[in-house]
Amino acid sequence: SIAFVDGDSLLIDYGAFAQCSSLESVLLSSNVHAVGSDTFFECNNLQYVNVSEDTIGISANTFAQCNNVTVICKEDSFANSTLLGKVNISNNVGDSNLDGEVSVVDATLIQRYVAGITQPSNQSLAFCDANFDANVSIIDATCVQRIVAKLD
């Protein structure tokens, strides 16, 4: 399953998703400014967490005993600097086809998702939220196009 954390959730408290074995992907909106210690403790099936650059507080123990998690974030983000070496990090925000690079193909795939032509996997969905609003929309396709054109 996938969790979208949006709204006025400024802080995700200690242990909020601990031992949630059905959780595979999480998209944190830019409204989430801090993630507490052990938030995802022993979420053994958690694979991807999309973390906004607006998240400026994240504990080094947020993903304690999550063996296969990859955090998707921008390279210059707080999450990247805090979690580097503690979990897998991917800076390929927008890589919706999971081929390891961000291209116009990814923008087109997001457009196809939004139009209901194809369905994304939970893994792909985590990479699609390029503007970190915990929602995949046409705006994300535009963000990917801007990344490809090196405008962002």
Short mmCIF file of C-alpha atoms in Angstrom, two decimals:
data_model
loop_
_atom_site.label_atom_id
_atom_site.label_comp_id
_atom_site.label_asym_id
_atom_site.label_seq_id
_atom_site.Cartn_x
_atom_site.Cartn_y
_atom_site.Cartn_z
CA SER A 1 0.00 0.00 0.00
CA ILE A 2 0.97 3.63 -0.37
CA ALA A 3 0.49 6.46 2.11
CA PHE A 4 -0.01 10.08 1.08
CA VAL A 5 0.83 12.42 3.95
CA ASP A 6 -0.62 15.83 3.14
CA GLY A 7 -2.66 18.62 4.66
CA ASP A 8 -1.56 20.41 7.78
CA SER A 9 0.72 17.62 8.99
CA LEU A 10 3.67 19.75 10.06
CA LEU A 11 5.17 16.93 12.10
CA ILE A 12 4.92 13.16 11.84
CA ASP A 13 5.27 11.95 15.41
CA TYR A 14 7.58 9.33 16.86
CA GLY A 15 6.65 5.83 15.69
CA ALA A 16 3.62 6.97 13.63
CA PHE A 17 3.97 4.18 11.05
CA ALA A 18 6.09 1.78 13.13
CA GLN A 19 5.79 -1.90 12.21
CA CYS A 20 3.32 -1.19 9.41
CA SER A 21 4.15 -4.23 7.31
CA SER A 22 1.76 -3.37 4.46
CA LEU A 23 3.38 -0.01 3.76
CA GLU A 24 5.42 0.00 0.51
CA SER A 25 5.68 3.67 -0.50
CA VAL A 26 5.15 7.04 1.18
CA LEU A 27 4.78 10.47 -0.38
CA LEU A 28 5.36 13.29 2.09
CA SER A 29 3.99 16.65 1.00
CA SER A 30 5.92 19.87 1.35
CA ASN A 31 3.68 20.62 4.37
CA VAL A 32 5.55 17.99 6.39
CA HIS A 33 8.41 19.90 7.97
CA ALA A 34 9.68 17.29 10.42
CA VAL A 35 9.71 13.51 10.74
CA GLY A 36 10.26 12.02 14.18
CA SER A 37 12.54 9.25 15.32
CA ASP A 38 11.44 5.67 14.55
CA THR A 39 8.54 6.96 12.41
CA PHE A 40 8.96 4.01 10.05
CA PHE A 41 10.58 1.60 12.53
CA GLU A 42 10.53 -2.00 11.23
CA CYS A 43 8.41 -1.21 8.17
CA ASN A 44 9.96 -4.21 6.48
CA ASN A 45 8.17 -3.83 3.14
CA LEU A 46 8.77 -0.09 2.83
CA GLN A 47 10.65 0.54 -0.41
CA TYR A 48 10.32 4.24 -1.30
CA VAL A 49 9.75 7.47 0.59
CA ASN A 50 9.49 10.76 -1.30
CA VAL A 51 10.76 13.57 0.97
CA SER A 52 10.33 17.25 0.12
CA GLU A 53 13.13 19.78 0.32
CA ASP A 54 10.83 21.64 2.76
CA THR A 55 11.31 18.85 5.30
CA ILE A 56 13.98 20.41 7.48
CA GLY A 57 13.84 18.07 10.44
CA ILE A 58 14.38 14.36 10.02
CA SER A 59 15.89 12.00 12.52
CA ALA A 60 18.76 9.73 11.58
CA ASN A 61 16.67 6.95 13.16
CA THR A 62 13.50 7.67 11.17
CA PHE A 63 13.98 4.49 9.13
CA ALA A 64 15.44 2.27 11.86
CA GLN A 65 15.44 -1.39 10.82
CA CYS A 66 13.99 -0.66 7.38
CA ASN A 67 16.36 -2.72 5.32
CA ASN A 68 15.29 -1.91 1.78
CA VAL A 69 14.07 1.68 1.88
CA THR A 70 15.15 4.29 -0.67
CA VAL A 71 14.56 7.96 0.11
CA ILE A 72 13.77 10.07 -2.94
CA CYS A 73 14.86 13.66 -2.43
CA LYS A 74 16.73 16.50 -4.04
CA GLU A 75 20.50 16.42 -3.76
CA ASP A 76 20.72 19.71 -1.85
CA SER A 77 17.96 18.79 0.62
CA PHE A 78 18.19 18.36 4.39
CA ALA A 79 17.00 14.76 4.03
CA ASN A 80 19.86 13.99 1.66
CA SER A 81 22.53 15.38 3.99
CA THR A 82 21.02 13.81 7.13
CA LEU A 83 20.31 10.35 5.76
CA LEU A 84 23.27 9.87 3.42
CA GLY A 85 25.04 6.69 4.43
CA LYS A 86 22.14 5.54 6.62
CA VAL A 87 19.63 4.58 3.91
CA ASN A 88 19.63 4.33 0.14
CA ILE A 89 19.21 7.75 -1.46
CA SER A 90 17.93 8.56 -4.93
CA ASN A 91 18.09 12.07 -6.33
CA ASN A 92 16.21 11.03 -9.49
CA VAL A 93 13.04 12.92 -8.61
CA GLY A 94 10.67 12.45 -11.56
CA ASP A 95 12.15 9.14 -12.79
CA SER A 96 8.69 7.63 -13.28
CA ASN A 97 9.85 4.71 -15.43
CA LEU A 98 12.60 3.79 -12.93
CA ASP A 99 15.35 3.59 -15.55
CA GLY A 100 17.81 5.64 -13.49
CA GLU A 101 17.55 8.90 -15.40
CA VAL A 102 15.02 11.69 -15.73
CA SER A 103 13.89 12.37 -19.29
CA VAL A 104 10.94 13.56 -21.36
CA VAL A 105 9.78 9.93 -21.38
CA ASP A 106 9.12 10.28 -17.64
CA ALA A 107 7.03 13.42 -18.19
CA THR A 108 4.98 11.59 -20.82
CA LEU A 109 4.47 8.62 -18.52
CA ILE A 110 3.21 10.92 -15.76
CA GLN A 111 0.81 12.49 -18.27
CA ARG A 112 -0.45 8.99 -19.13
CA TYR A 113 -0.98 8.24 -15.41
CA VAL A 114 -2.91 11.47 -14.90
CA ALA A 115 -5.07 10.79 -17.98
CA GLY A 116 -5.87 7.30 -16.67
CA ILE A 117 -4.27 5.56 -19.67
CA THR A 118 -1.87 3.54 -17.52
CA GLN A 119 -1.54 2.80 -13.81
CA PRO A 120 1.72 3.42 -11.95
CA SER A 121 3.23 0.89 -9.61
CA ASN A 122 3.71 1.95 -5.99
CA GLN A 123 7.43 2.23 -6.68
CA SER A 124 6.92 4.39 -9.75
CA LEU A 125 4.36 6.57 -8.00
CA ALA A 126 6.89 7.60 -5.36
CA PHE A 127 9.20 8.99 -8.06
CA CYS A 128 6.35 10.73 -9.96
CA ASP A 129 5.60 13.33 -7.28
CA ALA A 130 8.16 15.80 -8.61
CA ASN A 131 6.72 18.84 -6.82
CA PHE A 132 6.38 17.04 -3.45
CA ASP A 133 2.70 17.78 -2.82
CA ALA A 134 1.75 14.12 -2.10
CA ASN A 135 -0.33 14.11 -5.27
CA VAL A 136 0.55 13.10 -8.82
CA SER A 137 -0.85 15.60 -11.31
CA ILE A 138 -0.03 17.30 -14.58
CA ILE A 139 2.04 19.75 -12.54
CA ASP A 140 4.49 16.92 -11.85
CA ALA A 141 4.87 16.31 -15.60
CA THR A 142 5.67 20.01 -16.00
CA CYS A 143 8.20 19.81 -13.17
CA VAL A 144 9.90 16.88 -14.91
CA GLN A 145 10.02 18.84 -18.16
CA ARG A 146 11.67 21.70 -16.28
CA ILE A 147 14.22 19.29 -14.76
CA VAL A 148 15.02 17.88 -18.22
CA ALA A 149 15.39 21.41 -19.64
CA LYS A 150 17.62 22.30 -16.64
CA LEU A 151 15.30 25.12 -15.60
CA ASP A 152 15.07 23.78 -12.02
#
